[in-house]
Coordinates of C-alpha atoms and ligand atoms in Angstrom, one line a residue:
X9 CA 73.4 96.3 98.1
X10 CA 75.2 93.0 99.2
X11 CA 78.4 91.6 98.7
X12 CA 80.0 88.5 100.0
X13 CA 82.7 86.2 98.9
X14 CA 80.9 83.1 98.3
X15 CA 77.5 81.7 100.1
X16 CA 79.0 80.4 103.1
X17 CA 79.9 83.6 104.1
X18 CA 77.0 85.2 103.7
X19 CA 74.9 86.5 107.5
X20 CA 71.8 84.5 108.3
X21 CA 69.6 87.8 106.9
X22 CA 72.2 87.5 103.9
X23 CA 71.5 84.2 103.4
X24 CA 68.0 84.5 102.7
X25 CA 68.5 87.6 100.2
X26 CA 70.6 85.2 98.7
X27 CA 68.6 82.4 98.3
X28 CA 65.8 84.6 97.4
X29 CA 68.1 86.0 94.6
X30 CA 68.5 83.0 93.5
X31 CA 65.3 81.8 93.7
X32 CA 64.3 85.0 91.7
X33 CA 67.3 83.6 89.0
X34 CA 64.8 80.4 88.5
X35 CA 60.8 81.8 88.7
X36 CA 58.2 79.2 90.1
X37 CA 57.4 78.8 86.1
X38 CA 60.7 77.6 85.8
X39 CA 61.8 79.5 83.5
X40 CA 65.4 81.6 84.7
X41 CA 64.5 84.9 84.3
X42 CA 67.6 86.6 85.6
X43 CA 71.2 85.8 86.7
X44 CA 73.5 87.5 89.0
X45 CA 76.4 85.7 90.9
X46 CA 75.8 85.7 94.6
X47 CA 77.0 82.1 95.1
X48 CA 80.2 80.7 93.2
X49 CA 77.7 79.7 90.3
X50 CA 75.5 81.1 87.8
X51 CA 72.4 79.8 86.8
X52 CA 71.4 79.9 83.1
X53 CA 69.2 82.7 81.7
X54 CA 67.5 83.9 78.6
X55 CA 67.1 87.3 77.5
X56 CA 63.5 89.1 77.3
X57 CA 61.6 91.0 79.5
X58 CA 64.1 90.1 82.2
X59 CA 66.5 93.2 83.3
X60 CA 69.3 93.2 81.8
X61 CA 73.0 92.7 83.5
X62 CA 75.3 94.9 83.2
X63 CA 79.0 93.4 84.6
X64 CA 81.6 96.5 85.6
X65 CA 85.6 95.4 86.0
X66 CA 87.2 98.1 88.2
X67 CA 86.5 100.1 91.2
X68 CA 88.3 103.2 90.5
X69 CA 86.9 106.8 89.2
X70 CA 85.6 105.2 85.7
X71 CA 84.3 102.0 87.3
X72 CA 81.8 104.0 90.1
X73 CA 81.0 106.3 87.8
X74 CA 79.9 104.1 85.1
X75 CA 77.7 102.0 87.8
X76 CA 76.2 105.3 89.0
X77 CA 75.3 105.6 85.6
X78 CA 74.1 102.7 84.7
X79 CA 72.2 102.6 88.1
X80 CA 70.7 105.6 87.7
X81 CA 70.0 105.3 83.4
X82 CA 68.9 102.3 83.5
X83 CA 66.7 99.2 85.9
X84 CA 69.4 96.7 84.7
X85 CA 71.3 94.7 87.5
X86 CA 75.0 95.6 88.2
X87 CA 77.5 93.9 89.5
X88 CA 80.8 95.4 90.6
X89 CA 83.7 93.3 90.3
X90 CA 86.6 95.2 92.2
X91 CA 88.9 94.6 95.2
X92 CA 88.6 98.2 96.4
X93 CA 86.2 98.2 99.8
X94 CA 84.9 102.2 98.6
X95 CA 85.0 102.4 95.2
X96 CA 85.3 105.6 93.0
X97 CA 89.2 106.7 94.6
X98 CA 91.6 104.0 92.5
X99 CA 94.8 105.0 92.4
X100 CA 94.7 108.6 91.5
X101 CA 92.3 109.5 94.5
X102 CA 92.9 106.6 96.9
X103 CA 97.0 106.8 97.6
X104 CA 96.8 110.8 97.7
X105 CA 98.5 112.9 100.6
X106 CA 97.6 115.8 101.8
X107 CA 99.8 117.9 99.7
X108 CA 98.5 115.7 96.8
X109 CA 95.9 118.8 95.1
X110 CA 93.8 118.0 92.1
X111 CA 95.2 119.1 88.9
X112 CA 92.1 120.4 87.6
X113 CA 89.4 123.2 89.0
X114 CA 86.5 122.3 90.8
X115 CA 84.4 123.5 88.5
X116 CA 85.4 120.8 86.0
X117 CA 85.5 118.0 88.4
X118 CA 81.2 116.9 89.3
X119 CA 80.2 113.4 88.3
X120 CA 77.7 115.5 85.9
X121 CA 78.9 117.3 83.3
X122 CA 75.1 118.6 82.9
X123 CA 75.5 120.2 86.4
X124 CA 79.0 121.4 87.1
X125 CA 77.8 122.9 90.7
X126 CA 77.3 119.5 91.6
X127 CA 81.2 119.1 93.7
X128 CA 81.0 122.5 95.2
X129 CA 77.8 121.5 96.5
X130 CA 79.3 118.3 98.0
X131 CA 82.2 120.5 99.3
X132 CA 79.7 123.3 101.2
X133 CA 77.6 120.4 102.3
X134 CA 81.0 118.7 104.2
X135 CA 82.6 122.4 105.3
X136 CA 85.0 122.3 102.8
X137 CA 85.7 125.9 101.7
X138 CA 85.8 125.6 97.7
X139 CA 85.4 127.9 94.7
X140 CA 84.9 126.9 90.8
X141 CA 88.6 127.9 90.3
X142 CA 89.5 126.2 93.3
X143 CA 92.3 123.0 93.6
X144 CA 90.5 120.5 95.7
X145 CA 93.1 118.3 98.0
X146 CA 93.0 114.8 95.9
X147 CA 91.9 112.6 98.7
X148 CA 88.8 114.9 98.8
X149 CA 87.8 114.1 95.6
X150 CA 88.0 110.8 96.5
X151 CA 85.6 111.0 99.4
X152 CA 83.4 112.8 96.8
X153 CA 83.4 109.6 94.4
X154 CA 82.7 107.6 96.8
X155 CA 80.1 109.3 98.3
X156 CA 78.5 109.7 94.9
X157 CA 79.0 105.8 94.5
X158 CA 77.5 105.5 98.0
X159 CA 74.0 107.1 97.1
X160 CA 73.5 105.4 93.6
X161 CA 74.3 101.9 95.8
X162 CA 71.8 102.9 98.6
X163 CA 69.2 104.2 95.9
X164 CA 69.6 101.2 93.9
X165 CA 69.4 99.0 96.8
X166 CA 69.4 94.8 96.0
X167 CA 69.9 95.8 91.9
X168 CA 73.7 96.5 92.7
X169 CA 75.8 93.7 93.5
X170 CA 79.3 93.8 94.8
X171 CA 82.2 91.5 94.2
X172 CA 85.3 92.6 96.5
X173 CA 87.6 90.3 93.8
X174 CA 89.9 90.6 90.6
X175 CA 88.1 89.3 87.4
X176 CA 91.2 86.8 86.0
X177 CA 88.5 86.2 83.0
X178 CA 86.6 87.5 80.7
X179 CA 84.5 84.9 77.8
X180 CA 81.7 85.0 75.9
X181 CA 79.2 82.9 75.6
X182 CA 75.3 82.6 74.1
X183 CA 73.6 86.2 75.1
X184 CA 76.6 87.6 77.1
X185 CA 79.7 87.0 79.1
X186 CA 81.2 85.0 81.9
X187 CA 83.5 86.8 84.4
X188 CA 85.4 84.4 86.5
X189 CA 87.6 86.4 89.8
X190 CA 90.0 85.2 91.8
X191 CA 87.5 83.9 94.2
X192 CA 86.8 81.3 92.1
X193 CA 83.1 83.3 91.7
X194 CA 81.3 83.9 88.3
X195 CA 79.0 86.5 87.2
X196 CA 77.1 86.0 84.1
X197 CA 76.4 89.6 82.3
X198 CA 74.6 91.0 78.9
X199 CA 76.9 93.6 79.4
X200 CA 80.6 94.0 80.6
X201 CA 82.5 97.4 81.2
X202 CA 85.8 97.4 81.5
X203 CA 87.1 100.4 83.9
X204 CA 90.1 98.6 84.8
X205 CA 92.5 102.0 84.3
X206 CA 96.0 102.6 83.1
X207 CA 97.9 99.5 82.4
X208 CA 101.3 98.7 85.1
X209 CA 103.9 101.5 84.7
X210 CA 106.3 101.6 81.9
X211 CA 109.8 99.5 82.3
X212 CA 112.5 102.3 81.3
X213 CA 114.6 100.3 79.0
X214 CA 117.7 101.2 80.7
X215 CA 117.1 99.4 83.7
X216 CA 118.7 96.2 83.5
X217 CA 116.9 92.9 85.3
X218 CA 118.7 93.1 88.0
X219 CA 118.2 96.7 88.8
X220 CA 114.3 96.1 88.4
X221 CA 114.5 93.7 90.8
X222 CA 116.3 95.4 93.3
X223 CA 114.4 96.8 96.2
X224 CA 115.9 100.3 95.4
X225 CA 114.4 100.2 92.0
X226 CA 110.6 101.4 92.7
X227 CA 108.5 100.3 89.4
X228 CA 105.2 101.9 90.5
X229 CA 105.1 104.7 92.6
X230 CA 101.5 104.1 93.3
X231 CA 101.7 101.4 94.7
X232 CA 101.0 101.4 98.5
X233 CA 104.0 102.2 100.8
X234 CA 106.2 102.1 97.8
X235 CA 108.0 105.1 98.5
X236 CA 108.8 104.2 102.2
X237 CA 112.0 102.3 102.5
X238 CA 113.4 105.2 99.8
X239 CA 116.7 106.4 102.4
X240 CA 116.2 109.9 103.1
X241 CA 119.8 110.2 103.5
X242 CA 121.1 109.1 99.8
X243 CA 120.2 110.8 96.5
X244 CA 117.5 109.7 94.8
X245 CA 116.5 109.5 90.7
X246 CA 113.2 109.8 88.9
X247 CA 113.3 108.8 85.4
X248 CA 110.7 111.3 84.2
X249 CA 109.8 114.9 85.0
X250 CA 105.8 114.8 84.4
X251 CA 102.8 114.9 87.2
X252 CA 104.0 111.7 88.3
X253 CA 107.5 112.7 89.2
X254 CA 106.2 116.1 90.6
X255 CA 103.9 114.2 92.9
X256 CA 106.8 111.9 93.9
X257 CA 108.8 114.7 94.4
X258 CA 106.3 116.3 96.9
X259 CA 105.9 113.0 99.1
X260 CA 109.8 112.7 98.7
X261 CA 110.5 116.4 100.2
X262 CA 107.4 116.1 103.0
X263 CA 109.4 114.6 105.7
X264 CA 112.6 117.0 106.2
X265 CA 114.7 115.2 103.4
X266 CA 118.8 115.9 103.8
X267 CA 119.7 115.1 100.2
X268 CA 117.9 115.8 96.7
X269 CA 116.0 114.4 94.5
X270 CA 116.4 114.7 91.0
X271 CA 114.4 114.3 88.5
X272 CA 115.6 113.8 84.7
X273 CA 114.1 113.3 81.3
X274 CA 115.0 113.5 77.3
X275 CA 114.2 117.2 77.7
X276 CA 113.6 117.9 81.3
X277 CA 110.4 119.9 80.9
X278 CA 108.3 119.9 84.1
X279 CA 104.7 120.4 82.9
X280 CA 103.5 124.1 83.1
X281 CA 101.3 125.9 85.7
X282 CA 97.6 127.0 85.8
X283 CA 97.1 130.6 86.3
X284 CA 95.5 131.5 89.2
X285 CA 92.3 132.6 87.9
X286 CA 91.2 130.6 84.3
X287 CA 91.7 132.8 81.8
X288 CA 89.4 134.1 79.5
X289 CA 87.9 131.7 76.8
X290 CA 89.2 130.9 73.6
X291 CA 86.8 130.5 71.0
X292 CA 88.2 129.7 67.5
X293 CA 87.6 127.8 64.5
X294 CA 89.4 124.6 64.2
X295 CA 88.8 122.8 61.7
X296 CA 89.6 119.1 61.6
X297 CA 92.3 117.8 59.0
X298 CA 94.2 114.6 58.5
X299 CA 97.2 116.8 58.4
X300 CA 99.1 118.2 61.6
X301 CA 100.9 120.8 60.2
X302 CA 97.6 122.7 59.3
X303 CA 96.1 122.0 63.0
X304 CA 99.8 123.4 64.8
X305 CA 99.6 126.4 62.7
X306 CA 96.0 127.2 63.4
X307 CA 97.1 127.2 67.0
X308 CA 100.2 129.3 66.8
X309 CA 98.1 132.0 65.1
X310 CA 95.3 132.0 67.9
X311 CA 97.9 132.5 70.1
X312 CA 100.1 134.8 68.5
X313 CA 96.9 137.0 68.3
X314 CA 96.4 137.5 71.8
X315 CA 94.7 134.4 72.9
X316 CA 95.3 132.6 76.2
X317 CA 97.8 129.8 75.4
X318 CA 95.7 127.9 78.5
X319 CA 92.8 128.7 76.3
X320 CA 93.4 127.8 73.1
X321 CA 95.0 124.6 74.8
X322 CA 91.7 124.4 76.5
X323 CA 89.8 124.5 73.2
X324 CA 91.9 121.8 71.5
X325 CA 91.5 119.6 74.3
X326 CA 87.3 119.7 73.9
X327 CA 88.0 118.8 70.5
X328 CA 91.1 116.1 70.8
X329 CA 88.7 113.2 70.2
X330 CA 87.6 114.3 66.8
X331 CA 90.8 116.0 66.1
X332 CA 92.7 113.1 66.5
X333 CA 90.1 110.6 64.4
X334 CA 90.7 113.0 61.6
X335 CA 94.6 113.0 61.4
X336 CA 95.7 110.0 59.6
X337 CA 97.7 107.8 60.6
X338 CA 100.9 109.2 59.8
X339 CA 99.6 113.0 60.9
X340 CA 99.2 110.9 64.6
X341 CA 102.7 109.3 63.8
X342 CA 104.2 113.0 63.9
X343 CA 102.5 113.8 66.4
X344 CA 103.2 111.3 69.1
X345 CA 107.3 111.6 67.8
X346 CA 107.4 115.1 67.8
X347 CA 104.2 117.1 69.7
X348 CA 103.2 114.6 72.1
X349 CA 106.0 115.9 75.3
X350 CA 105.0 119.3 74.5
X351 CA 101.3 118.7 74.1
X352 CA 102.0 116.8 78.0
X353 CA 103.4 119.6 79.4
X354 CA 100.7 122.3 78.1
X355 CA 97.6 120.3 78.8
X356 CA 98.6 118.6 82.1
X357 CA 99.2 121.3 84.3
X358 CA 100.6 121.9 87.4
X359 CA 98.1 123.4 89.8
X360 CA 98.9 127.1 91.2
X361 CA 100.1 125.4 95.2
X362 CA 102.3 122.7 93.6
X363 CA 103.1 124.9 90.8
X364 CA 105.2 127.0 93.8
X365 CA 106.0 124.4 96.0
X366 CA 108.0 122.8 92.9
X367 CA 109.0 126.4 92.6
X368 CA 110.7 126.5 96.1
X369 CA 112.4 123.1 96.0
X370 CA 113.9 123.9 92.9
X371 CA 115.5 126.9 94.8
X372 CA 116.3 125.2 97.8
X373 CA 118.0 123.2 95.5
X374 CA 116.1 120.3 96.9
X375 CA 114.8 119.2 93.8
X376 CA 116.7 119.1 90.3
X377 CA 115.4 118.4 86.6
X378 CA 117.7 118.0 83.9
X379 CA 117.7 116.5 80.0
X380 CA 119.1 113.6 79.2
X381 CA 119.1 110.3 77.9
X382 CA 119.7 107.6 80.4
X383 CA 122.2 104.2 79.0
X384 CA 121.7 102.2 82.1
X385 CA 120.5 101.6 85.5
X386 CA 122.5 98.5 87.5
X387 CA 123.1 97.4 90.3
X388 CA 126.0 99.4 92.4
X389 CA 128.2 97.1 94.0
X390 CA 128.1 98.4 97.5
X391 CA 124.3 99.2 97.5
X392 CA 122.0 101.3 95.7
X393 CA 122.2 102.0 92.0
X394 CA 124.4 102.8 89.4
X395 CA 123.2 105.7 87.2
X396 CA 125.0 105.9 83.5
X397 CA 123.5 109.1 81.4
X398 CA 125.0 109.9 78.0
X399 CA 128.2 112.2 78.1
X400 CA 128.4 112.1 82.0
X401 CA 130.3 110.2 84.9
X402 CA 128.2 107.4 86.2
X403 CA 126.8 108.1 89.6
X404 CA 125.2 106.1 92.3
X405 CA 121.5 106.6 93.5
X406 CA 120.3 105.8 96.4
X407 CA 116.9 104.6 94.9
X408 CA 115.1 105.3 91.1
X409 CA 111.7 105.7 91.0
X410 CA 109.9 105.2 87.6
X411 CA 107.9 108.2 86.8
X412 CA 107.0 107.8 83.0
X413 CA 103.5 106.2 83.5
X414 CA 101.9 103.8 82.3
X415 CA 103.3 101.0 80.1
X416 CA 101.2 99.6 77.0
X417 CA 100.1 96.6 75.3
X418 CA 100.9 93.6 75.2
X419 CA 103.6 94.0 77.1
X420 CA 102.3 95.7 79.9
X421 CA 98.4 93.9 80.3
X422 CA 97.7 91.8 83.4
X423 CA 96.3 88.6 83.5
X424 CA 93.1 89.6 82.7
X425 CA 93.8 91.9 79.9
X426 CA 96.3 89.6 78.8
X427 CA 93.9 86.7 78.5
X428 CA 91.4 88.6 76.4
X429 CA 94.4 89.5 73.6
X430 CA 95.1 85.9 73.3
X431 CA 91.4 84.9 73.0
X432 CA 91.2 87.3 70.6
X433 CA 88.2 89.7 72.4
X434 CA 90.2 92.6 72.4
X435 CA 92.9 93.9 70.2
X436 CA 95.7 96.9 71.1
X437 CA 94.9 100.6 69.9
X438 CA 96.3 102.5 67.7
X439 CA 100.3 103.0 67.6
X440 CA 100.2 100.1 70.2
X441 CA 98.3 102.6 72.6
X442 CA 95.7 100.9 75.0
X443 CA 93.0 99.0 73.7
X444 CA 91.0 99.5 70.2
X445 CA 87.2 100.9 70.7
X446 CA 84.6 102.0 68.6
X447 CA 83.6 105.9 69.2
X448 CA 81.1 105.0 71.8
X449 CA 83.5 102.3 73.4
X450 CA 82.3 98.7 72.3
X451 CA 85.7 96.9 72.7
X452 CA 87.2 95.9 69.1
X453 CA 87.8 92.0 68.7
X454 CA 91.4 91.0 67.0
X455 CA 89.5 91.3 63.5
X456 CA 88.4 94.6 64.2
X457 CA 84.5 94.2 64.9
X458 CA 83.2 96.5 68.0
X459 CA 81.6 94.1 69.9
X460 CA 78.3 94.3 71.2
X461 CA 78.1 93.8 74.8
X462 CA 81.5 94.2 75.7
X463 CA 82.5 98.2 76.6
X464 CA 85.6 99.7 77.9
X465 CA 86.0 103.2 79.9
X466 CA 89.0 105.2 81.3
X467 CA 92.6 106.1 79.6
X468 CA 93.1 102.8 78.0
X469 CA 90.8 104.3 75.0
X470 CA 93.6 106.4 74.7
X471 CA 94.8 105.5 71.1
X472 CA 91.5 105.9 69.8
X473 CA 90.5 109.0 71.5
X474 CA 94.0 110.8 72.6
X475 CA 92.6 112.5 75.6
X476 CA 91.3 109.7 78.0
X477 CA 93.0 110.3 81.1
X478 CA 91.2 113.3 83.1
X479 CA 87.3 113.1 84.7
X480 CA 86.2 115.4 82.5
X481 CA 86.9 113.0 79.5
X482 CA 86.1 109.6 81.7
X483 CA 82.4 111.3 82.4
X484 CA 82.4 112.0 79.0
X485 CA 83.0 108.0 77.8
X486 CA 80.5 106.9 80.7
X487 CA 77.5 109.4 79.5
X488 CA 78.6 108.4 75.8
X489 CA 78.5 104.7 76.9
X490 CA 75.3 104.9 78.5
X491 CA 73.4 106.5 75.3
X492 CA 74.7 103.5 73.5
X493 CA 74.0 101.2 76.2
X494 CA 70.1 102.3 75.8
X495 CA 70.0 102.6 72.1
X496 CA 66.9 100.2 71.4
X497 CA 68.9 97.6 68.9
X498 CA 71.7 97.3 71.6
X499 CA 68.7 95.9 74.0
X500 CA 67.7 93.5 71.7
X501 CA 71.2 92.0 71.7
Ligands
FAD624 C1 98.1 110.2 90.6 C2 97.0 110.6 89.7 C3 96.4 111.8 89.8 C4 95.4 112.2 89.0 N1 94.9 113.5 89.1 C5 93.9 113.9 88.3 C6 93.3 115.1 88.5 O1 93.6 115.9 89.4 N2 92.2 115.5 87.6 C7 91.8 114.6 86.6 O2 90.9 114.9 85.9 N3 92.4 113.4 86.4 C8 93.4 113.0 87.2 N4 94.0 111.8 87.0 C9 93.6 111.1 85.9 C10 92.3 110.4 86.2 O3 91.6 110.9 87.2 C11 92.5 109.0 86.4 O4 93.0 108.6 85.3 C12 91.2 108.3 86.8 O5 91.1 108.3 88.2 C13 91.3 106.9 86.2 O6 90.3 106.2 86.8 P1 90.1 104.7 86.5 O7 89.0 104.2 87.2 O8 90.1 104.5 85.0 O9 91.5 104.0 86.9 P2 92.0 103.6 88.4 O10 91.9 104.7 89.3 O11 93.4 103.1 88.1 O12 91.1 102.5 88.8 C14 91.0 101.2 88.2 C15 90.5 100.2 89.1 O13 90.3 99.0 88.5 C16 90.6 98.0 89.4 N5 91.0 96.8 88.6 C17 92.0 96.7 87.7 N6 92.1 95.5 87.2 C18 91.0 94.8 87.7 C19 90.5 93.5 87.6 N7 91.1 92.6 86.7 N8 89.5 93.1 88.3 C20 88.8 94.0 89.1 N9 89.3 95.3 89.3 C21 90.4 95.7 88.6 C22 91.8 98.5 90.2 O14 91.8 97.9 91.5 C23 91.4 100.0 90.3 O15 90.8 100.3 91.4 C24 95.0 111.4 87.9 C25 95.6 110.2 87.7 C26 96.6 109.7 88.6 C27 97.2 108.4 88.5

């Protein structure tokens, strides 16, 4: 694998890959026969017998497992456009601390979901005491993706191609696409992924201008060293009481805090626990329907017949994709207004440690949650910020951290996403959630036609297939992506 900025940079021994790339871009008969960037230019190429090139936005969890995939499924070149130096952590797995736990078991956690010993193996193989039920510390399971990322780069050796940049571009053009980063490079691709995760975090509409752009107003708690200069000497607010705000609430308490952190929301539900142990299996009929009411009810009687509410959530998870397509679209209407917090709080669990760490803060009395509906968030005249909640006194905040995730589209799409809604490439999801698909994941154009060539994987497929978040479901779009990839008709493209 290689990976430089632009020619110039490139080492003597570089160099002469390079130019022998490049040479290999043009063959002695003249005729191009492939095309990868290595230089700030492309040269042309036809289709054929040639290999084909596959283009992946985004270093995170999706984007290395996607190359993986497509390194391993296929001889096509790849080129990964990311800034990340070791991709495969991304935000979930790269800014973790050490009380940061995964929120799933590492059983359900390999890069295969054909061999779900795969992680444990990793973990054995590094020392790391695990078990299938076991919570793996987050920053872990970033090593993990990245060493998985690792082998399918040294295995694939001069086929993957790296771009440490930010793809500002995306345009098609005949037999493919041009990406254009902020180096100024160009890679010309068959195929482009897009794995470029969750769009920036939601504004909460109470926070006035000013507020937001105040240094106590934190808008994206992942964002590196963003929780530093929060004063552990003032009280602090998180608008939202979901993972997000849990794992704030964790970093927040880790250094001998004097004053609390409170956390609030419409209904101030903090999501549930796992069990220790997973419980038994549910295995029920659920049909699908374009109806909700039919769906909720099947589920209250598993459950009111003994079963597992983990497992009977477990079982409609598997199935959310399908579920989902067959409500219409006033069945998903009701469900995002009226399900979706409690749906949250069910299927994205706490895991058993933070589950009791929460426990102990709220006790301490270092941490609160509370319902309500916030009016305003301003600037307090002597520092810090003023707090108004419906029916209570104002009160002044040291700092307010946004916990309520991501934000969506248009509103909320970089530059590159951005850029492709106003050309027209892609189009927003359903109820204005992430960014229209086809079930396999060929990105939608404004008109609605799933486009060949162009593919999208990780939770902005959200509005077409509700559960897009979690690995399990990411592996999932990759090894569904990569059928499609392959399908014979797709090659002829
Ligand atoms: C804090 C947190 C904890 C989580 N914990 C779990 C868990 O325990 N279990 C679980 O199953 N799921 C968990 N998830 C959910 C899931 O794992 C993540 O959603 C997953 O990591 C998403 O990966 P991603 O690659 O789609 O996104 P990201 O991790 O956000 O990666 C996207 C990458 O794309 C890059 N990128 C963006 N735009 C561009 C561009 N224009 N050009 C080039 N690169 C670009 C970014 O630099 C980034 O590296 C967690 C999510 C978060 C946020």
């Amino acid at each position: 694998m290689v990976c430089w900025k632009s020619r110039d940079e490139a080492p003597r021994n570089g160099r002469k890959d390079a130019e022998r790339l490049y040479q290999a871009a043009t063959d002695p008969g003249g005729t191009p026969v492939t095309s990868t960037v290595v230089s700030g230019r492309v040269a042309e190429a036809p289709t054929g017998s040639r290999p084909q090139v596959a283009a992946i936005i985004g270093g995170g969890a999706a984007g290395a497992l996607a190359a993986r995939t497509v390194l391993r499924r296929t001889n096509w070149r790849t080129v990964l456009i990311s800034p990340e130096s070791r991709p495969g952590r991304g935000v979930a797995y790269g800014a973790a601390g050490p009380w940061h736990v995964l929120n799933s078991r590492a059983a359900a956690m390999s890069v295969d979901s054909a061999d779900p010993g795969h992680l444990l193996r990793w973990c054995h193989a590094q020392g790391l005491p695990a078990e299938p039920a076991t919570f793996l510390p987050r920053a872990r399971y970033g090593d993990y993706l990245a060493d998985q990322f690792a082998a399918a780069a040294a295995t694939a050796g001069d086929r993957l191609r790296r771009r440490l940049a930010t793809a500002t571009a995306v345009r098609p053009e005949p037999g493919g696409f041009l990406v254009t980063d902020d180096t100024g490079g160009t890679t010309r691709a068959d195929h482009v992924i897009l794995a470029v995760g969750n769009p920036a975090s939601q504004r909460p509409a109470a926070v006035t201008d000013e507020a937001y752009r105040s240094v106590e107003f934190v808008a994206d708690p992942w964002a590196v060293g963003a929780l530093d200069a929060i004063p552990a000497d003032q009280p602090v607010l998180l608008i939202g009481t979901g993972l997000t705000a849990v794992d704030v609430a964790l970093t927040l308490t880790s250094g001998g805090r004097r004053t609390p952190v409170e956390a609030i929301s419409r209904r101030g539900l903090l999501p549930r626990a796992h069990p220790e142990l997973p419980p038994p299996a549910a295995d029920f009929d659920l049909p699908a329907s374009a109806r909700l009411r039919p769906l909720l009810r099947r589920v209250r009687q598993e459950i009111a017949a003994g079963a597992d509410w983990v497992a009977v959530i477990d079982v409609v998870r598997t199935r959310a994709d399908s579920l989902w397509a067959g409500l219409d679209d006033d069945a998903q209407q009701r469900f995002l207004r009226h399900c979706q917090r409690m749906w949250e709080v069910h299927r994205h669990r706490m895991a058993p440690p933070i589950a009791s760490r929460v426990g102990d803060l709220l006790r301490d009395g270092a941490l609160r949650v509370r319902a309500g509906r916030l009016t305003s968030v301003e600037p307090h005249p002597d520092g810090g910020l003023t707090v108004r909640v419906e029916g209570e006194q104002p009160r002044r905040y040291g700092a307010v951290v946004s916990c309520t995730g991501p934000g969506s589209l248009p509103g909320a799409a970089g530059p590159l996403l951005g850029g492709m809604l106003r050309d027209g490439l892609l189009r927003t999801g359903p109820h204005g959630l992430g960014v229209d698909t086809d079930a396999d994941g060929r990105v939608r154009d404004a008109h609605g036609r799933a486009q060949h060539g162009l593919w999208l994987v990780g939770p902005l497929r959200r509005g077409v297939l509700w559960e897009a978040t979690a690995v399990p479901e990411i592996r999932g779009q990759v090894e569904r992506l990569a059928g499609a990839l392959l399908t014979p008709n797709l090659q002829m493209q």
